[in-house]
PDB file of C-alpha atoms and ligand atoms in Angstrom:
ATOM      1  CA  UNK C   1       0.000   0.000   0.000  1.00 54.00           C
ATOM      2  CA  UNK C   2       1.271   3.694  -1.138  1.00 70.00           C
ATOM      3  CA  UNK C   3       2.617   5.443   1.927  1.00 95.00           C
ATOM      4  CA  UNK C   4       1.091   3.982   4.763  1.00 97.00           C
ATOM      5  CA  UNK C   5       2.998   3.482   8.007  1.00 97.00           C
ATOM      6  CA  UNK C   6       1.684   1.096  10.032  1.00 97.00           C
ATOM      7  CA  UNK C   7       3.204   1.456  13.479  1.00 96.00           C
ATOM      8  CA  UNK C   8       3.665  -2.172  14.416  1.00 94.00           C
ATOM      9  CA  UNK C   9       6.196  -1.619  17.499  1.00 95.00           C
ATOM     10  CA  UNK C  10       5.145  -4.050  20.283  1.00 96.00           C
ATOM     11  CA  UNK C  11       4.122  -1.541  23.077  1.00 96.00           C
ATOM     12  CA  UNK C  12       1.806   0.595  20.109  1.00 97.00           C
ATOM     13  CA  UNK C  13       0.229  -3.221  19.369  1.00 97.00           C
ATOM     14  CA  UNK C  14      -0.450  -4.025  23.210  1.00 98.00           C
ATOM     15  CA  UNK C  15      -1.735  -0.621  24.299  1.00 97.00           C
ATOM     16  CA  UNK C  16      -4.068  -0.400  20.915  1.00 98.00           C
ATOM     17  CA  UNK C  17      -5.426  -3.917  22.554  1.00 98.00           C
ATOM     18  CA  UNK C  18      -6.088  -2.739  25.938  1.00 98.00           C
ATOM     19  CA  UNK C  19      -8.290   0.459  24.739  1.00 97.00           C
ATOM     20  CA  UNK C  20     -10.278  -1.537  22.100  1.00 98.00           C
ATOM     21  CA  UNK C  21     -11.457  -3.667  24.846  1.00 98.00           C
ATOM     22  CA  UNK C  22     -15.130  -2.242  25.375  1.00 96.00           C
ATOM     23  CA  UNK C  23     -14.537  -2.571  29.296  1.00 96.00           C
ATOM     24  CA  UNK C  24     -11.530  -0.011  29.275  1.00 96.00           C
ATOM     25  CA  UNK C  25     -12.724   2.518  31.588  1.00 96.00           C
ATOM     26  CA  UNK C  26     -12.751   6.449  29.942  1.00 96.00           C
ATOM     27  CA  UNK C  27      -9.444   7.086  32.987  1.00 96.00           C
ATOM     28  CA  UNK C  28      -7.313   4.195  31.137  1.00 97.00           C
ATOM     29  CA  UNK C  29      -8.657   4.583  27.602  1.00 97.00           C
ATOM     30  CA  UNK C  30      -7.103   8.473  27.677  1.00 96.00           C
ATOM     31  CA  UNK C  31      -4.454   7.345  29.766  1.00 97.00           C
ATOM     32  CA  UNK C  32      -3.507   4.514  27.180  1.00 97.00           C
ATOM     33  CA  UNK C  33      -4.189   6.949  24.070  1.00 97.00           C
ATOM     34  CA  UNK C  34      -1.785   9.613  25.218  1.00 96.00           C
ATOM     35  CA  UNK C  35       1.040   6.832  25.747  1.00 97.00           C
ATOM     36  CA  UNK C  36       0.355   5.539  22.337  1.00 97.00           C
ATOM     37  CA  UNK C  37       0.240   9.147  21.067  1.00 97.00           C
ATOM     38  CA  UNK C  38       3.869   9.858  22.384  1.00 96.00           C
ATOM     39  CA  UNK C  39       5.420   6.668  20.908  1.00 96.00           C
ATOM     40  CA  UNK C  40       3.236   7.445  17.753  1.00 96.00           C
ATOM     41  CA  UNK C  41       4.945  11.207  17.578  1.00 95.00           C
ATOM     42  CA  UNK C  42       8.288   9.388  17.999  1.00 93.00           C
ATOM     43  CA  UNK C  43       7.504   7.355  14.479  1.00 95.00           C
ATOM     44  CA  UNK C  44       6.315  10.707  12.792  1.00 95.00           C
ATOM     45  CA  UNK C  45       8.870  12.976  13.657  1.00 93.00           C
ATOM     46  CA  UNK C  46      11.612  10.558  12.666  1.00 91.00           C
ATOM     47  CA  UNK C  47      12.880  11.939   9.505  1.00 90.00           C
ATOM     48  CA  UNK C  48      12.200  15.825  11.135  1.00 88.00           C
ATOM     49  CA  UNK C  49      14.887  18.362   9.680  1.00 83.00           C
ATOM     50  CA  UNK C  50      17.465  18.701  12.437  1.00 88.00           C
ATOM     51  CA  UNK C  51      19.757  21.561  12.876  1.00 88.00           C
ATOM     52  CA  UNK C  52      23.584  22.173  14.283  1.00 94.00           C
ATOM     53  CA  UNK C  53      24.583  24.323  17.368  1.00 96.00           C
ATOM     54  CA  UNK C  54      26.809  25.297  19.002  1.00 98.00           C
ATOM     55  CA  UNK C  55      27.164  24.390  22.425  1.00 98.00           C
ATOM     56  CA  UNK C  56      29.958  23.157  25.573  1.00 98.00           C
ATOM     57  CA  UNK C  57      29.611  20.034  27.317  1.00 98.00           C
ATOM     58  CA  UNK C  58      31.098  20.131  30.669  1.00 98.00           C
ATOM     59  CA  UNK C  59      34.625  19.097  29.024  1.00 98.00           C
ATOM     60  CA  UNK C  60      34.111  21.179  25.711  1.00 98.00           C
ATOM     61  CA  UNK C  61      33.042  22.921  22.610  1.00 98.00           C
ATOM     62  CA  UNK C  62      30.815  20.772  20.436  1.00 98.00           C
ATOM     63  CA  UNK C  63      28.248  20.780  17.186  1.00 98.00           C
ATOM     64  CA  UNK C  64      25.490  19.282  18.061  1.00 97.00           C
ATOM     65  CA  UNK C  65      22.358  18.614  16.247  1.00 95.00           C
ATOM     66  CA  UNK C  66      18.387  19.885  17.604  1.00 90.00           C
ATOM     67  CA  UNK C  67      14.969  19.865  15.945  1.00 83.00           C
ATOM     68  CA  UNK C  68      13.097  23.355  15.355  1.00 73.00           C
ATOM     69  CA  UNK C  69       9.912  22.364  17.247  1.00 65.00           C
ATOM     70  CA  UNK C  70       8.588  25.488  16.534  1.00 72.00           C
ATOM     71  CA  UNK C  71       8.258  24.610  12.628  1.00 88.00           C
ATOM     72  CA  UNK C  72       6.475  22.026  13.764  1.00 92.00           C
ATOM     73  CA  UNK C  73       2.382  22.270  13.776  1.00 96.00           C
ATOM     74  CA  UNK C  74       0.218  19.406  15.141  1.00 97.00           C
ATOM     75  CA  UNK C  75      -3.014  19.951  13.635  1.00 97.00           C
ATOM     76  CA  UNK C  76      -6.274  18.412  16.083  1.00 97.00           C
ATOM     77  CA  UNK C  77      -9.335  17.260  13.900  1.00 95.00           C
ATOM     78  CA  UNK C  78     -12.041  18.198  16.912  1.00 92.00           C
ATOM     79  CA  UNK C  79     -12.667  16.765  18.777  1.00 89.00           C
ATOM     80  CA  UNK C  80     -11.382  13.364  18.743  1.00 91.00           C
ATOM     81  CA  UNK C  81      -7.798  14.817  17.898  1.00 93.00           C
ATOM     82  CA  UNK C  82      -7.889  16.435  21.178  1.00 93.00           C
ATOM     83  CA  UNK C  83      -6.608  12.810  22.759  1.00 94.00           C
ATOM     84  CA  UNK C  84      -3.876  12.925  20.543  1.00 96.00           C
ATOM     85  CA  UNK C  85      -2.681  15.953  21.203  1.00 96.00           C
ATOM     86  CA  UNK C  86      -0.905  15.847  24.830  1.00 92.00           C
ATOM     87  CA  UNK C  87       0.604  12.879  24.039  1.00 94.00           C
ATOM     88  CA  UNK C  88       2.809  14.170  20.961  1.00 96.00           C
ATOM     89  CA  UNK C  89       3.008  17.680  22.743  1.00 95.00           C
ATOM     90  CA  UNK C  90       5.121  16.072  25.566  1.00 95.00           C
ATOM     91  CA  UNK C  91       7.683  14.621  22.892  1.00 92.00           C
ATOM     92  CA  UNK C  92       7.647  17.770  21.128  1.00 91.00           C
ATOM     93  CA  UNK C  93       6.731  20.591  23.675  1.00 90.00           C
ATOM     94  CA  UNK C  94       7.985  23.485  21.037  1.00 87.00           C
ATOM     95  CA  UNK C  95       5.407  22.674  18.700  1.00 92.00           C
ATOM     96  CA  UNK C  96       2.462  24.694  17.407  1.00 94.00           C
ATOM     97  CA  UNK C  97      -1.073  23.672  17.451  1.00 96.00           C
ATOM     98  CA  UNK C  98      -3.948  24.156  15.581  1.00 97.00           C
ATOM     99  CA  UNK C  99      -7.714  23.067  15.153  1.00 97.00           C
ATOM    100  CA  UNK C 100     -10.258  22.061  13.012  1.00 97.00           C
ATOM    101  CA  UNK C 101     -13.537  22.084  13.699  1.00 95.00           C
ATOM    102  CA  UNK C 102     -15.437  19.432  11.565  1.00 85.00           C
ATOM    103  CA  UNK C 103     -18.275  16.974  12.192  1.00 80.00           C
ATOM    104  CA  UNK C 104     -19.609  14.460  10.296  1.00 73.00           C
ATOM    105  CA  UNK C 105     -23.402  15.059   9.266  1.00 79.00           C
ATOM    106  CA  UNK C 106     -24.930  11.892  10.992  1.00 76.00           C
ATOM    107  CA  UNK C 107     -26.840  11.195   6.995  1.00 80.00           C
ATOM    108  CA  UNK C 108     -24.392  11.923   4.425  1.00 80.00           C
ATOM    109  CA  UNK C 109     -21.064  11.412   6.810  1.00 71.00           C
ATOM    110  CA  UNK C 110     -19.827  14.212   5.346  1.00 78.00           C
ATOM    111  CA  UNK C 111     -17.446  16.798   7.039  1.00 78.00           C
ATOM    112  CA  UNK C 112     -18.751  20.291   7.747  1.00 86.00           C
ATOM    113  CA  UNK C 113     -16.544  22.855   8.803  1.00 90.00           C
ATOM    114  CA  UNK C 114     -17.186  25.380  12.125  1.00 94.00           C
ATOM    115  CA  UNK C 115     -13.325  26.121  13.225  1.00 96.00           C
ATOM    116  CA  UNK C 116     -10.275  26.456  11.755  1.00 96.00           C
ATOM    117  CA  UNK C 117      -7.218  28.351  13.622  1.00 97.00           C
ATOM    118  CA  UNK C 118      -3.853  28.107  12.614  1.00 97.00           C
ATOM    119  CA  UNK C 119      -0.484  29.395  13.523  1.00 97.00           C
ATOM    120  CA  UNK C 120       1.036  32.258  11.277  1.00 96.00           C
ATOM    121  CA  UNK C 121       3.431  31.654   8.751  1.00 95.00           C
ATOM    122  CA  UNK C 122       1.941  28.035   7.363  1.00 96.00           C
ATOM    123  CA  UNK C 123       4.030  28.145   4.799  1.00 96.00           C
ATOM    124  CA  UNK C 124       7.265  27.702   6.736  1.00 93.00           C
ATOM    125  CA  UNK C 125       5.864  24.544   8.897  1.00 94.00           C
ATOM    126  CA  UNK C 126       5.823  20.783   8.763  1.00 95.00           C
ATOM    127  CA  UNK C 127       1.770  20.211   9.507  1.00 97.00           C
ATOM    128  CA  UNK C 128       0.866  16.674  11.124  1.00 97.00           C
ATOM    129  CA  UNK C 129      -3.070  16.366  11.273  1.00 98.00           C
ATOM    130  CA  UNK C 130      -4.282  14.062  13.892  1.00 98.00           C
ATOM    131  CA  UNK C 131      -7.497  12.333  14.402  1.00 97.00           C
ATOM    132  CA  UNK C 132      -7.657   9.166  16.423  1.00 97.00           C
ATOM    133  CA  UNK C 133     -10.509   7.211  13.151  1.00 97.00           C
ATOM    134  CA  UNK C 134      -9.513   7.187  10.062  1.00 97.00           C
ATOM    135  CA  UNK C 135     -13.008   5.719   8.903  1.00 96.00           C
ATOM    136  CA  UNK C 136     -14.564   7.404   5.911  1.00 93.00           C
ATOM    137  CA  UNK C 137     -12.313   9.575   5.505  1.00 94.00           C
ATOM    138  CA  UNK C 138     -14.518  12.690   4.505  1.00 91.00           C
ATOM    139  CA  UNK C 139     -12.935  14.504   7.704  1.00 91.00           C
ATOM    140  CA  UNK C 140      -9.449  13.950   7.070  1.00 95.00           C
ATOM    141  CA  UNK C 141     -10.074  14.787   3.766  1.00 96.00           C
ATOM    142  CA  UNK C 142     -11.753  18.142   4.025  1.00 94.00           C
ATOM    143  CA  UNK C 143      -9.295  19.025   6.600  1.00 96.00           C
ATOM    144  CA  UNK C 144      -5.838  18.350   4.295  1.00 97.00           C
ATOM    145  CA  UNK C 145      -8.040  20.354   1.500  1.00 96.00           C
ATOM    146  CA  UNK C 146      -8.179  23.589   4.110  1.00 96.00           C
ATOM    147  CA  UNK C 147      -4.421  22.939   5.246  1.00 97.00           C
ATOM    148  CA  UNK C 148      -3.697  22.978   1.566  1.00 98.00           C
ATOM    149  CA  UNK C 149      -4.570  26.275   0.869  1.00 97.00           C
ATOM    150  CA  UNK C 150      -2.010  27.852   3.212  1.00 97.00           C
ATOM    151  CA  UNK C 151       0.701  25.691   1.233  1.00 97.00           C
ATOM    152  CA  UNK C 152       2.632  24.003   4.318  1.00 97.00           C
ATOM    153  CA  UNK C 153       6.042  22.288   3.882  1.00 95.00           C
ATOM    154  CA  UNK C 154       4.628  19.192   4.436  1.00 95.00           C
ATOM    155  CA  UNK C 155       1.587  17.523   5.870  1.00 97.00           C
ATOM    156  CA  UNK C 156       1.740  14.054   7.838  1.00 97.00           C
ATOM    157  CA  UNK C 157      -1.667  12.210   8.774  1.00 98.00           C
ATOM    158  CA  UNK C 158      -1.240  10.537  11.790  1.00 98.00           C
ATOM    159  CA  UNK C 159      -4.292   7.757  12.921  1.00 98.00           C
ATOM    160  CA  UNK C 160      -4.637   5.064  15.742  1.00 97.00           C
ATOM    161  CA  UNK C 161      -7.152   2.896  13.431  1.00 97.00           C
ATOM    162  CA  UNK C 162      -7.900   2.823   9.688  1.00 98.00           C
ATOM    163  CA  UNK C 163      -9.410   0.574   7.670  1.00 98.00           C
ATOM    164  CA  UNK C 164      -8.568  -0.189   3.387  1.00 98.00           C
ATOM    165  CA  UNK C 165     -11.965   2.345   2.791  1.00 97.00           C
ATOM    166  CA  UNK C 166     -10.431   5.038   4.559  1.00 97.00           C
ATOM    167  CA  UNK C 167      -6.817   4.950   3.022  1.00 98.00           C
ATOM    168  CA  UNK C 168      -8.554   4.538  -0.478  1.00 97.00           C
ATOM    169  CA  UNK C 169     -11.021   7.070  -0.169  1.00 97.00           C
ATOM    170  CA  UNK C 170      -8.102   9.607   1.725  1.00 98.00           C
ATOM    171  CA  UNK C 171      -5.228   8.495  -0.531  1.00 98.00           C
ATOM    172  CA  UNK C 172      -7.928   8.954  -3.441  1.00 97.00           C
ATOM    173  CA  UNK C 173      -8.259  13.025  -2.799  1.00 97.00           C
ATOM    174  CA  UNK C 174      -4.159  13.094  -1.507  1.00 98.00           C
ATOM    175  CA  UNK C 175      -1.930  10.748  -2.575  1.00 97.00           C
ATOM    176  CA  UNK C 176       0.860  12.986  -1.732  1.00 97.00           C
ATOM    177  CA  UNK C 177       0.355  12.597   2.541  1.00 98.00           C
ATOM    178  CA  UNK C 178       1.586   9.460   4.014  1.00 98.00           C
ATOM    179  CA  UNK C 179      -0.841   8.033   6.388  1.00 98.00           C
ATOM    180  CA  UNK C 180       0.716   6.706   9.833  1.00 98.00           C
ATOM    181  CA  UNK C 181      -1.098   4.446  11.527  1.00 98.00           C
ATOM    182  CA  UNK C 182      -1.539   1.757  14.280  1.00 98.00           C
ATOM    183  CA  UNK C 183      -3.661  -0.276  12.783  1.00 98.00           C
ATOM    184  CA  UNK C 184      -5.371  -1.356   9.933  1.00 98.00           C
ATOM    185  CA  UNK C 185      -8.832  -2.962  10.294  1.00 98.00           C
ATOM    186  CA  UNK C 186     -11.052  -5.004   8.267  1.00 98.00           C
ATOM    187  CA  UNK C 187     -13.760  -2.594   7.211  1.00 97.00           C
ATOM    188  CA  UNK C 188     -16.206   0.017   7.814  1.00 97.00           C
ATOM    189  CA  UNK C 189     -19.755  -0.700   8.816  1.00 96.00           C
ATOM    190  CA  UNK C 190     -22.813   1.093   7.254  1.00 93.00           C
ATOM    191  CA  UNK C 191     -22.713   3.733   9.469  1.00 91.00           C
ATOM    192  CA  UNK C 192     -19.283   4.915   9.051  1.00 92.00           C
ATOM    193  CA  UNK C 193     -17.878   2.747  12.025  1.00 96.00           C
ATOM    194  CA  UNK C 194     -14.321   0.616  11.629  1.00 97.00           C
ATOM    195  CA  UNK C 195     -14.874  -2.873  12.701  1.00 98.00           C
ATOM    196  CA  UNK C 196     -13.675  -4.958  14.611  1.00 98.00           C
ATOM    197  CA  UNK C 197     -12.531  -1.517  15.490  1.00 98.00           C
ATOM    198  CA  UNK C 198     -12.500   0.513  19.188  1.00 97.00           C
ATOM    199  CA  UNK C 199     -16.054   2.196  18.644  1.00 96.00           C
ATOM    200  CA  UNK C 200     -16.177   6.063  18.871  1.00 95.00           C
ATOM    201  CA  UNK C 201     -13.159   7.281  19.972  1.00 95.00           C
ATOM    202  CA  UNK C 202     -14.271  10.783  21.333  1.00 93.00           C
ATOM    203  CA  UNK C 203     -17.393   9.092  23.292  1.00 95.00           C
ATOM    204  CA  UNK C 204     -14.230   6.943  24.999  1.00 95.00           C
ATOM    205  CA  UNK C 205     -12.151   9.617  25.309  1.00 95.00           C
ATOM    206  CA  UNK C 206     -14.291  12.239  26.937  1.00 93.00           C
ATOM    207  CA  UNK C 207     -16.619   9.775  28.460  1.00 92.00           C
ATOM    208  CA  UNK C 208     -19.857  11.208  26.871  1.00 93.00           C
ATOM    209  CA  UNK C 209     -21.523   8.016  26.049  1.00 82.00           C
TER     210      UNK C 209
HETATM  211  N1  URA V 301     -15.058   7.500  14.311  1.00 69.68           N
HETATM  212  C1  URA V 301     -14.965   6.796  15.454  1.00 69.68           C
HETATM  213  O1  URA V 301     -14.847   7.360  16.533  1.00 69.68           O
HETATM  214  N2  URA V 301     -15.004   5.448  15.392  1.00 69.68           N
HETATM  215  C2  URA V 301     -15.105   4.781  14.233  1.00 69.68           C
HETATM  216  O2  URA V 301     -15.118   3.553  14.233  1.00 69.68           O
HETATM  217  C3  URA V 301     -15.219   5.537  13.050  1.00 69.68           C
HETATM  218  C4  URA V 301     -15.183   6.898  13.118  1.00 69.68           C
END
């Protein structure tokens, strides 16, 4: 499959296990999402451009090498992405953040937009959306087509759970942004669910259901 990191690292596999059992309480579910989220940033951020400085070890002068965090923007789909965020933030505390505001219309799953904030200068930034489901994939899809139009370095679509629908239907609209993932399930349902799956992430994470 084009571009798609799956994240098959033993601790993402057994963590990914424990929150898709349905008895995972909302406390470990978040607690288990933000681990996964920091081990997840670790896979994203690997080929990050790095810089040299200069700087004195107790002994000596040296070159040594640091990422720009700050060129960095993690971009939350709301409100799911929310759970992601912390997580990746603690890896990479000098990063930006911004949000998009988009739910899916319970008939037509489509994504309508009611937020959008972004740092200034998008054009100088490596963007990595987040969004727990990568299901239908009108969300991710309508949010890369906003990010698009303020031309970014790079965008990076980081997921917990896909399914083949959801990287055909995403990589269909933008071949050109690699897809990192946990998993990648067997389908999606009729109503826009991945099975076997984890059920709806942002009921789980914010305990509304
Ligand atoms: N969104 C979710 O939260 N869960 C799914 O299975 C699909 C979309």
């Amino acid at each position: 499959m084009n571009d798609v990191h799956l994240i098959d690292h033993p601790l993402v596999q057994h963590k990914l296990t424990l929150m898709r059992k349905k008895e995972a309480s909302t406390n470990s579910f978040r607690r288990l999402l933000n681990e996964l989220s920091m081990l997840m940033a670790y896979e994203v951020t690997r080929d990050m451009a790095m810089q040299d400085v200069e700087i004195e070890t107790p002994l000596e002068k040296m070159t040594a090498r640091v990422i720009d965090g700050k060129k960095l923007v993690f971009v939350s789909i709301l409100r799911a992405g929310t759970g992601i965020l912390d997580g990746m933030l603690s890896v990479v505390p000098g990063a930006r953040v911004g949000h998009i505001g988009l739910y899916r219309d319970p008939k037509t799953l489509t994504a309508v937009e009611y937020y959008f904030k972004m740092p200034h200068n998008m054009q100088d930034r490596d963007v990595v959306v987040v969004d727990p489901m990568l299901a239908t994939g009108n969300s991710a899809i309508a949010a890369v087509e906003r990010l698009k139009e303020l031309s970014p370095k790079s965008i990076k679509f980081v997921c917990l759970l896909t399914c083949p629908e959801g990287i055909r239907a995403f990589h269909g609209s933008h071949p050109d942004v690699p897809i990192y993932t946990a998993a990648i399930d067997r389908e999606l349902n009729d109503h826009g669910y991945i099975l076997p799956g984890l059920g709806d992430a942002g009921d789980r994470i914010f305990g509304t259901k």
